[in-house]
Amino acid sequence: MKAFLKFDYNLLTKKILEDKLTSFGYKFSILGFGEIEFYENVPEDKIEELREEFLEYGITIIENQKSVLVQKIKDAIHEMVYGEEILNVKVSVYLAEKLNHSYGYLSNLFSDITFTSIENYVIIQKIEFAKQLILNNKLSLTEIAFRLNYSSVAHLSTQFKNTTGITPSAFQRIISKRREKKQ
Amino acid sequence: MKILSIHKSPLFLKIVFVLAIFIMLFVSALTYRHMDSVTVSSEMVAHSYKVTIEIEQLYTTIKDLEIERRNYLLTKNKKLPTQINFSKLIIKHNIDYLKKITSDNPKQKKLIDTIEKLCIEKFKIVDYGLNNNSSFTQDELKENLLKGKKIMEQISFKINEMLAIENKLLESRDKKNDSLINFTPKFIYITLFVTIAIISLAFVKISRDLQELQTNNEILDLKNETNKLAEIVGKSGTWHLNLVTNEFIFSDNKFRLLGYEPEEFKPTLESYFEKFVHPEDLETLKQAAEKMIVEGHLPTIIYRVEKKNGETIFIKNIANSFVNTKNEKILIGTTTDVTEEIQTNKNLEDRNRELEANNKELQAFNYVASHDLQEPLRKIQTFISRLIDKEINSLSENGKQYLIKIKDSSERMRLLIDDLLQFSRTNKAEKVFVSTCLNELLENSKLELTQIIEDKKAIITSDSLPHLNVIPFQIQQLFTNLINNSLKYSKENIPPKIDIKVKKVEAKNENKIPFNDKSKFYKITFTDNGIGFDPQYSERIFMLFNRLHNKDEYSGTGIGLAICKKIVDNHKGFIYADGKPNNGAKFTIYLPII
Amino acid sequence: MEKDYIHIILADDDEDDRMFFTDAFDELKMKTKVQTFNDGVELMNYLMTENAVLPHVLFLDLNMPKKNGIECLHEIKANKRFDDIAIAIYSTSSSEEHIEETFVNGANIYIKKPNDFNTLKKVLSDVVTINWQYHTSGLNKDNFLLRM
């Protein structure tokens, strides 16, 4: 028997954080954008403990300032791509405004740390979302293209193929065959 | 039709025969009646004569009596009374007789009665005279004589009347008799004529029928002879099996098929099974034979038979039934020696299998060769690239050139092997047909060629392609190869335009499709505005390794279109190319709708 | 990429290919630790050892003696311990159907061995980079399919 799930990652992460931090003992507040504020100073070893625990859930406590900013960029991009409103803003404008830095600076920083450009990262996220939507089976390719702000299905297909090396239809075929095999 | 009329004849003939008999009997009856009439008429005449004679006889006798009376009266001769009495007796007899023979004629009857009465009177007178003659006076004598004479006159008168009547009667009877007799020959002629007519008609009919029969017989004989020859040439024989009498008849050639001379033995169904039929096939044949006897026909059956000389041959038998004129069911069958055909077939099958195995081997070889050649070539190319990267500057000018040439050649080799591999894959691949959206395949092809399309700023327009049962990867390859072809052979500095159209057609309406029925195809055309080609090559370009340009003008291996043709062949379709030099090319594909 | 090293393993029976592979990574400015194995058996033996350092990306040649790439793929996919490894099939050309088959059987990446060294460097770099993205950005590994 199968049950189909949909994940609300925001809620998921928030809940885990809340549970973990509550049992951690220190007063805290979740600020969003992956920021937590502790109302008291937490000793190093305790932070290490928390870090270990968080790692189990795939949550990393970022040390580096630069890494923090990079993570913020990633989060912002994530929001932009997965947000309900269709992105009609230019990425550069959006990020610069949201994070209060020039796009040039953000761009360089991002490339230094991640070895990828922001543009590339956006594309990766869009294609990732496209994959989810394709597998969800509720929207047609045209609708998906529209949702992700591509000018046409062909444009989406081209970018999909450029990024993954296979066509959206081949992708769908392979994943469904994989699922059949598991049965 | 001839058969129909011959069949009609017996019945027709029977009717005519019966009719003829009737006519003849009728005519005979008439003739008999006539003869009867003639006889009766003659008898009538004879009768009249007799009566006449009798009457005259009577008169004579009466006259005699008178004379004798008179004599006696005059002479008183003692001898005369006896005579007179005798005469009286005779007269009585005569009258009785006359009465008898005139009983049919009322007039005569009356007259003879009258005469009888008169005679009785006369007798009275005579008797008186006789008795009293001795005592007669002269006057008494005279009186008696006169009385006698008077009566005599009366009698004579009556006699004459009788005679007259009888004469008249005789005349008319005679006349009638004459006419009847005269008619007799006519009657006989008529009878004769009718008989002759009937016999003639019969003769004509019979001789005509006979001729027909003869002609038919001749034709039959001819056909029979031809048949015998045909049997010999066709190595076949025929047989009849009468299901009622169990008579089994072989045609001459059937005997020969079995290795015997015609009529060398008397065939029976059982002996045929036992002696000739191959034991392994016996059971099947017996079952089929039983069925044949019940159902009345034998569908084609092939079995083995051992000839007189021990040789085994394959026999093909077909049989059918009909009912003969005696209402017996007859089975007629043909037997053909098909040993040669079967052997030929077997040889063909063997050869086919050989060819198939060979083909598979070649295909496998092709695939393995192409595949295994890739490895070393790749190494060569990679090492070359490293050399060019790292060491090119430590080479002399010549060395650099040589290295570049090696690189180019190895690249060409790679193209060739890639294409060969692709070609062998279209053979080797599992031919699994799936209902596919051709539009999707076209989109995939365009995606594959995105780079070149962009580089050349090509514009590709297409109709909406339908769904069809195809091998998806192969059709995608087909589209890719065709579009790539058009892109490659585009005019310099002119953006290539490729238009793809689709239409549903029927085989009989397309003269390019070698069928002439209603089977349906999708006709897909790829038209471009490229450099085109000379239409005399329109068939050659699909041949393997065939190129219309050398490799310096346009790169290419000459395999791409051969792959297209192979793919279309795999789908049991057709592909044609049209073009004019410098005026673009058009590729037409027909894919059957299954 | 920071201070973490990216662990890479290649299983390929061809000496030259192993050399190209390691040379390429040497020339790439990425913090990578590369291990090579000569055949499938050696590879699986290594992976199955208790404290083995599992690779981030595993490159599998298909045609290896003793145990070929597909067999290794099946064994690896069957073992939960190796769920985090991105598996790249590294092979000479195959047919379209065959390539799709490897994806269906669990491969994440299919790489056709390039015939030019520079191309090889680019391909390997892209693969590692993209894989790193998946690793660091919480992307769904199950949907990670890449063909080069």
PDB file of C-alpha atoms in Angstrom, chain A:
ATOM      1  CA  MET A   1       0.000   0.000   0.000  1.00  0.00           C
ATOM      2  CA  LYS A   2       1.364   3.442  -0.829  1.00  0.00           C
ATOM      3  CA  ALA A   3       0.934   6.844   0.800  1.00  0.00           C
ATOM      4  CA  PHE A   4       1.907   9.965  -1.135  1.00  0.00           C
ATOM      5  CA  LEU A   5       3.551  12.817   0.731  1.00  0.00           C
ATOM      6  CA  LYS A   6       4.100  16.466   0.146  1.00  0.00           C
ATOM      7  CA  PHE A   7       6.694  18.264   2.195  1.00  0.00           C
ATOM      8  CA  ASP A   8       6.442  21.759   3.574  1.00  0.00           C
ATOM      9  CA  TYR A   9      10.137  22.193   4.145  1.00  0.00           C
ATOM     10  CA  ASN A  10       9.749  25.495   5.894  1.00  0.00           C
ATOM     11  CA  LEU A  11       7.447  24.067   8.509  1.00  0.00           C
ATOM     12  CA  LEU A  12       9.546  20.940   8.719  1.00  0.00           C
ATOM     13  CA  THR A  13      12.753  22.772   9.478  1.00  0.00           C
ATOM     14  CA  LYS A  14      11.055  25.170  11.819  1.00  0.00           C
ATOM     15  CA  LYS A  15       9.556  22.338  13.863  1.00  0.00           C
ATOM     16  CA  ILE A  16      12.843  20.468  14.115  1.00  0.00           C
ATOM     17  CA  LEU A  17      14.640  23.626  15.155  1.00  0.00           C
ATOM     18  CA  GLU A  18      12.025  24.424  17.740  1.00  0.00           C
ATOM     19  CA  ASP A  19      12.086  20.889  19.164  1.00  0.00           C
ATOM     20  CA  LYS A  20      15.847  20.683  19.225  1.00  0.00           C
ATOM     21  CA  LEU A  21      16.419  24.161  20.595  1.00  0.00           C
ATOM     22  CA  THR A  22      13.763  23.751  23.235  1.00  0.00           C
ATOM     23  CA  SER A  23      15.434  20.623  24.519  1.00  0.00           C
ATOM     24  CA  PHE A  24      18.778  22.408  24.229  1.00  0.00           C
ATOM     25  CA  GLY A  25      17.726  24.561  27.094  1.00  0.00           C
ATOM     26  CA  TYR A  26      18.880  27.984  26.018  1.00  0.00           C
ATOM     27  CA  LYS A  27      16.364  30.687  25.261  1.00  0.00           C
ATOM     28  CA  PHE A  28      16.204  31.320  21.557  1.00  0.00           C
ATOM     29  CA  SER A  29      14.276  32.904  18.795  1.00  0.00           C
ATOM     30  CA  ILE A  30      14.090  31.766  15.151  1.00  0.00           C
ATOM     31  CA  LEU A  31      14.648  34.758  12.938  1.00  0.00           C
ATOM     32  CA  GLY A  32      14.156  33.113   9.574  1.00  0.00           C
ATOM     33  CA  PHE A  33      16.689  32.984   6.746  1.00  0.00           C
ATOM     34  CA  GLY A  34      18.498  30.359   8.721  1.00  0.00           C
ATOM     35  CA  GLU A  35      19.204  32.712  11.595  1.00  0.00           C
ATOM     36  CA  ILE A  36      18.717  31.847  15.255  1.00  0.00           C
ATOM     37  CA  GLU A  37      19.246  34.266  18.041  1.00  0.00           C
ATOM     38  CA  PHE A  38      20.228  33.024  21.461  1.00  0.00           C
ATOM     39  CA  TYR A  39      19.265  35.345  24.334  1.00  0.00           C
ATOM     40  CA  GLU A  40      22.319  34.300  26.268  1.00  0.00           C
ATOM     41  CA  ASN A  41      25.838  33.455  25.406  1.00  0.00           C
ATOM     42  CA  VAL A  42      26.255  29.778  24.713  1.00  0.00           C
ATOM     43  CA  PRO A  43      29.616  28.134  25.537  1.00  0.00           C
ATOM     44  CA  GLU A  44      31.747  26.611  22.693  1.00  0.00           C
ATOM     45  CA  ASP A  45      31.362  23.006  23.752  1.00  0.00           C
ATOM     46  CA  LYS A  46      27.597  23.367  23.934  1.00  0.00           C
ATOM     47  CA  ILE A  47      27.608  24.866  20.435  1.00  0.00           C
ATOM     48  CA  GLU A  48      29.642  21.828  19.316  1.00  0.00           C
ATOM     49  CA  GLU A  49      27.058  19.506  20.873  1.00  0.00           C
ATOM     50  CA  LEU A  50      24.302  21.384  19.076  1.00  0.00           C
ATOM     51  CA  ARG A  51      26.315  21.287  15.860  1.00  0.00           C
ATOM     52  CA  GLU A  52      26.617  17.461  16.146  1.00  0.00           C
ATOM     53  CA  GLU A  53      22.920  17.082  16.789  1.00  0.00           C
ATOM     54  CA  PHE A  54      21.977  19.416  13.973  1.00  0.00           C
ATOM     55  CA  LEU A  55      24.265  17.561  11.530  1.00  0.00           C
ATOM     56  CA  GLU A  56      22.132  14.469  11.962  1.00  0.00           C
ATOM     57  CA  TYR A  57      19.282  16.388  10.419  1.00  0.00           C
ATOM     58  CA  GLY A  58      21.449  17.884   7.721  1.00  0.00           C
ATOM     59  CA  ILE A  59      21.458  21.245   9.502  1.00  0.00           C
ATOM     60  CA  THR A  60      24.871  22.882   9.477  1.00  0.00           C
ATOM     61  CA  ILE A  61      25.883  25.685  11.767  1.00  0.00           C
ATOM     62  CA  ILE A  62      27.781  28.008   9.475  1.00  0.00           C
ATOM     63  CA  GLU A  63      30.897  29.603  10.924  1.00  0.00           C
ATOM     64  CA  ASN A  64      32.112  31.771   8.249  1.00  0.00           C
ATOM     65  CA  GLN A  65      30.519  35.176   7.557  1.00  0.00           C
ATOM     66  CA  LYS A  66      31.062  34.691   3.913  1.00  0.00           C
ATOM     67  CA  SER A  67      29.423  31.333   4.043  1.00  0.00           C
ATOM     68  CA  VAL A  68      26.553  32.903   5.872  1.00  0.00           C
ATOM     69  CA  LEU A  69      26.012  35.384   3.107  1.00  0.00           C
ATOM     70  CA  VAL A  70      26.319  32.695   0.498  1.00  0.00           C
ATOM     71  CA  GLN A  71      23.721  30.682   2.318  1.00  0.00           C
ATOM     72  CA  LYS A  72      21.478  33.737   2.381  1.00  0.00           C
ATOM     73  CA  ILE A  73      21.896  34.140  -1.338  1.00  0.00           C
ATOM     74  CA  LYS A  74      20.992  30.507  -1.813  1.00  0.00           C
ATOM     75  CA  ASP A  75      17.935  30.853   0.396  1.00  0.00           C
ATOM     76  CA  ALA A  76      16.829  33.960  -1.433  1.00  0.00           C
ATOM     77  CA  ILE A  77      17.183  32.239  -4.756  1.00  0.00           C
ATOM     78  CA  HIS A  78      15.293  29.281  -3.382  1.00  0.00           C
ATOM     79  CA  GLU A  79      12.471  31.510  -2.316  1.00  0.00           C
ATOM     80  CA  MET A  80      12.414  33.217  -5.644  1.00  0.00           C
ATOM     81  CA  VAL A  81      12.241  29.998  -7.609  1.00  0.00           C
ATOM     82  CA  TYR A  82       9.836  28.098  -5.392  1.00  0.00           C
ATOM     83  CA  GLY A  83       7.685  31.059  -4.434  1.00  0.00           C
ATOM     84  CA  GLU A  84       4.077  31.075  -5.495  1.00  0.00           C
ATOM     85  CA  GLU A  85       4.337  34.293  -7.423  1.00  0.00           C
ATOM     86  CA  ILE A  86       5.955  33.973 -10.764  1.00  0.00           C
ATOM     87  CA  LEU A  87       9.353  35.573 -10.748  1.00  0.00           C
ATOM     88  CA  ASN A  88       9.181  38.539 -12.999  1.00  0.00           C
ATOM     89  CA  VAL A  89      12.067  40.332 -11.465  1.00  0.00           C
ATOM     90  CA  LYS A  90      15.622  40.079 -12.565  1.00  0.00           C
ATOM     91  CA  VAL A  91      17.650  37.936 -10.218  1.00  0.00           C
ATOM     92  CA  SER A  92      20.349  40.560  -9.853  1.00  0.00           C
ATOM     93  CA  VAL A  93      17.894  43.226  -8.849  1.00  0.00           C
ATOM     94  CA  TYR A  94      16.042  40.916  -6.487  1.00  0.00           C
ATOM     95  CA  LEU A  95      19.149  39.755  -4.653  1.00  0.00           C
ATOM     96  CA  ALA A  96      20.787  43.131  -4.444  1.00  0.00           C
ATOM     97  CA  GLU A  97      17.653  44.594  -2.927  1.00  0.00           C
ATOM     98  CA  LYS A  98      16.959  41.735  -0.587  1.00  0.00           C
ATOM     99  CA  LEU A  99      20.448  41.309   0.772  1.00  0.00           C
ATOM    100  CA  ASN A 100      21.571  44.889   0.646  1.00  0.00           C
ATOM    101  CA  HIS A 101      24.735  44.333  -1.310  1.00  0.00           C
ATOM    102  CA  SER A 102      25.703  45.123  -4.858  1.00  0.00           C
ATOM    103  CA  TYR A 103      25.080  42.290  -7.231  1.00  0.00           C
ATOM    104  CA  GLY A 104      28.697  42.332  -8.353  1.00  0.00           C
ATOM    105  CA  TYR A 105      29.904  41.711  -4.810  1.00  0.00           C
ATOM    106  CA  LEU A 106      27.362  38.998  -4.206  1.00  0.00           C
ATOM    107  CA  SER A 107      28.198  37.384  -7.507  1.00  0.00           C
ATOM    108  CA  ASN A 108      31.924  37.264  -6.869  1.00  0.00           C
ATOM    109  CA  LEU A 109      31.499  36.045  -3.339  1.00  0.00           C
ATOM    110  CA  PHE A 110      29.152  33.308  -4.460  1.00  0.00           C
ATOM    111  CA  SER A 111      31.547  32.101  -7.149  1.00  0.00           C
ATOM    112  CA  ASP A 112      34.529  32.123  -4.815  1.00  0.00           C
ATOM    113  CA  ILE A 113      32.830  30.054  -2.210  1.00  0.00           C
ATOM    114  CA  THR A 114      30.716  27.712  -4.294  1.00  0.00           C
ATOM    115  CA  PHE A 115      32.742  27.631  -7.509  1.00  0.00           C
ATOM    116  CA  THR A 116      29.505  28.255  -9.370  1.00  0.00           C
ATOM    117  CA  SER A 117      27.925  31.437 -10.632  1.00  0.00           C
ATOM    118  CA  ILE A 118      24.654  32.742  -9.276  1.00  0.00           C
ATOM    119  CA  GLU A 119      23.078  32.443 -12.702  1.00  0.00           C
ATOM    120  CA  ASN A 120      24.094  28.835 -12.836  1.00  0.00           C
ATOM    121  CA  TYR A 121      22.745  28.243  -9.359  1.00  0.00           C
ATOM    122  CA  VAL A 122      19.426  29.793 -10.312  1.00  0.00           C
ATOM    123  CA  ILE A 123      19.226  27.512 -13.294  1.00  0.00           C
ATOM    124  CA  ILE A 124      20.055  24.504 -11.123  1.00  0.00           C
ATOM    125  CA  GLN A 125      17.275  25.425  -8.722  1.00  0.00           C
ATOM    126  CA  LYS A 126      14.780  26.034 -11.493  1.00  0.00           C
ATOM    127  CA  ILE A 127      15.575  22.717 -13.115  1.00  0.00           C
ATOM    128  CA  GLU A 128      15.357  21.041  -9.735  1.00  0.00           C
ATOM    129  CA  PHE A 129      11.909  22.491  -9.203  1.00  0.00           C
ATOM    130  CA  ALA A 130      10.963  21.519 -12.742  1.00  0.00           C
ATOM    131  CA  LYS A 131      11.963  17.940 -11.929  1.00  0.00           C
ATOM    132  CA  GLN A 132       9.683  17.938  -8.928  1.00  0.00           C
ATOM    133  CA  LEU A 133       6.807  19.365 -10.915  1.00  0.00           C
ATOM    134  CA  ILE A 134       7.342  16.868 -13.715  1.00  0.00           C
ATOM    135  CA  LEU A 135       7.281  13.959 -11.283  1.00  0.00           C
ATOM    136  CA  ASN A 136       4.235  15.379  -9.542  1.00  0.00           C
ATOM    137  CA  ASN A 137       2.384  14.801 -12.780  1.00  0.00           C
ATOM    138  CA  LYS A 138      -0.203  17.498 -12.134  1.00  0.00           C
ATOM    139  CA  LEU A 139       1.050  20.159 -14.517  1.00  0.00           C
ATOM    140  CA  SER A 140       1.825  19.844 -18.194  1.00  0.00           C
ATOM    141  CA  LEU A 141       5.227  20.861 -19.507  1.00  0.00           C
ATOM    142  CA  THR A 142       3.731  24.048 -20.879  1.00  0.00           C
ATOM    143  CA  GLU A 143       2.310  24.973 -17.508  1.00  0.00           C
ATOM    144  CA  ILE A 144       5.608  24.144 -15.824  1.00  0.00           C
ATOM    145  CA  ALA A 145       7.445  26.340 -18.308  1.00  0.00           C
ATOM    146  CA  PHE A 146       5.053  29.162 -17.555  1.00  0.00           C
ATOM    147  CA  ARG A 147       5.346  28.665 -13.805  1.00  0.00           C
ATOM    148  CA  LEU A 148       9.118  28.894 -13.998  1.00  0.00           C
ATOM    149  CA  ASN A 149       9.047  31.968 -16.194  1.00  0.00           C
ATOM    150  CA  TYR A 150      10.423  30.363 -19.338  1.00  0.00           C
ATOM    151  CA  SER A 151       9.390  31.990 -22.601  1.00  0.00           C
ATOM    152  CA  SER A 152       8.345  28.641 -24.092  1.00  0.00           C
ATOM    153  CA  VAL A 153       8.364  24.891 -23.549  1.00  0.00           C
ATOM    154  CA  ALA A 154      11.247  24.678 -25.987  1.00  0.00           C
ATOM    155  CA  HIS A 155      13.219  27.086 -23.821  1.00  0.00           C
ATOM    156  CA  LEU A 156      12.569  24.970 -20.746  1.00  0.00           C
ATOM    157  CA  SER A 157      13.422  21.767 -22.616  1.00  0.00           C
ATOM    158  CA  THR A 158      16.622  23.276 -23.945  1.00  0.00           C
ATOM    159  CA  GLN A 159      17.746  24.450 -20.545  1.00  0.00           C
ATOM    160  CA  PHE A 160      16.714  21.164 -18.985  1.00  0.00           C
ATOM    161  CA  LYS A 161      18.759  19.256 -21.523  1.00  0.00           C
ATOM    162  CA  ASN A 162      21.702  21.621 -21.200  1.00  0.00           C
ATOM    163  CA  THR A 163      21.723  21.213 -17.461  1.00  0.00           C
ATOM    164  CA  THR A 164      21.076  17.507 -17.096  1.00  0.00           C
ATOM    165  CA  GLY A 165      21.996  16.168 -20.483  1.00  0.00           C
ATOM    166  CA  ILE A 166      18.601  14.516 -20.956  1.00  0.00           C
ATOM    167  CA  THR A 167      15.192  15.731 -22.088  1.00  0.00           C
ATOM    168  CA  PRO A 168      12.334  16.300 -19.640  1.00  0.00           C
ATOM    169  CA  SER A 169      10.421  13.410 -21.192  1.00  0.00           C
ATOM    170  CA  ALA A 170      13.399  11.066 -20.863  1.00  0.00           C
ATOM    171  CA  PHE A 171      13.739  12.146 -17.243  1.00  0.00           C
ATOM    172  CA  GLN A 172      10.114  11.370 -16.542  1.00  0.00           C
ATOM    173  CA  ARG A 173      10.424   8.026 -18.273  1.00  0.00           C
ATOM    174  CA  ILE A 174      13.505   7.019 -16.319  1.00  0.00           C
ATOM    175  CA  ILE A 175      12.127   7.955 -12.910  1.00  0.00           C
ATOM    176  CA  SER A 176       8.855   6.174 -13.526  1.00  0.00           C
ATOM    177  CA  LYS A 177      10.711   3.064 -14.721  1.00  0.00           C
ATOM    178  CA  ARG A 178      12.778   3.241 -11.542  1.00  0.00           C
ATOM    179  CA  ARG A 179       9.604   3.339  -9.505  1.00  0.00           C
ATOM    180  CA  GLU A 180       8.204   0.371 -11.402  1.00  0.00           C
ATOM    181  CA  LYS A 181      11.369  -1.562 -10.665  1.00  0.00           C
ATOM    182  CA  LYS A 182      11.081  -0.917  -6.956  1.00  0.00           C
ATOM    183  CA  GLN A 183       7.731  -2.633  -7.036  1.00  0.00           C
TER     184      GLN A 183
END
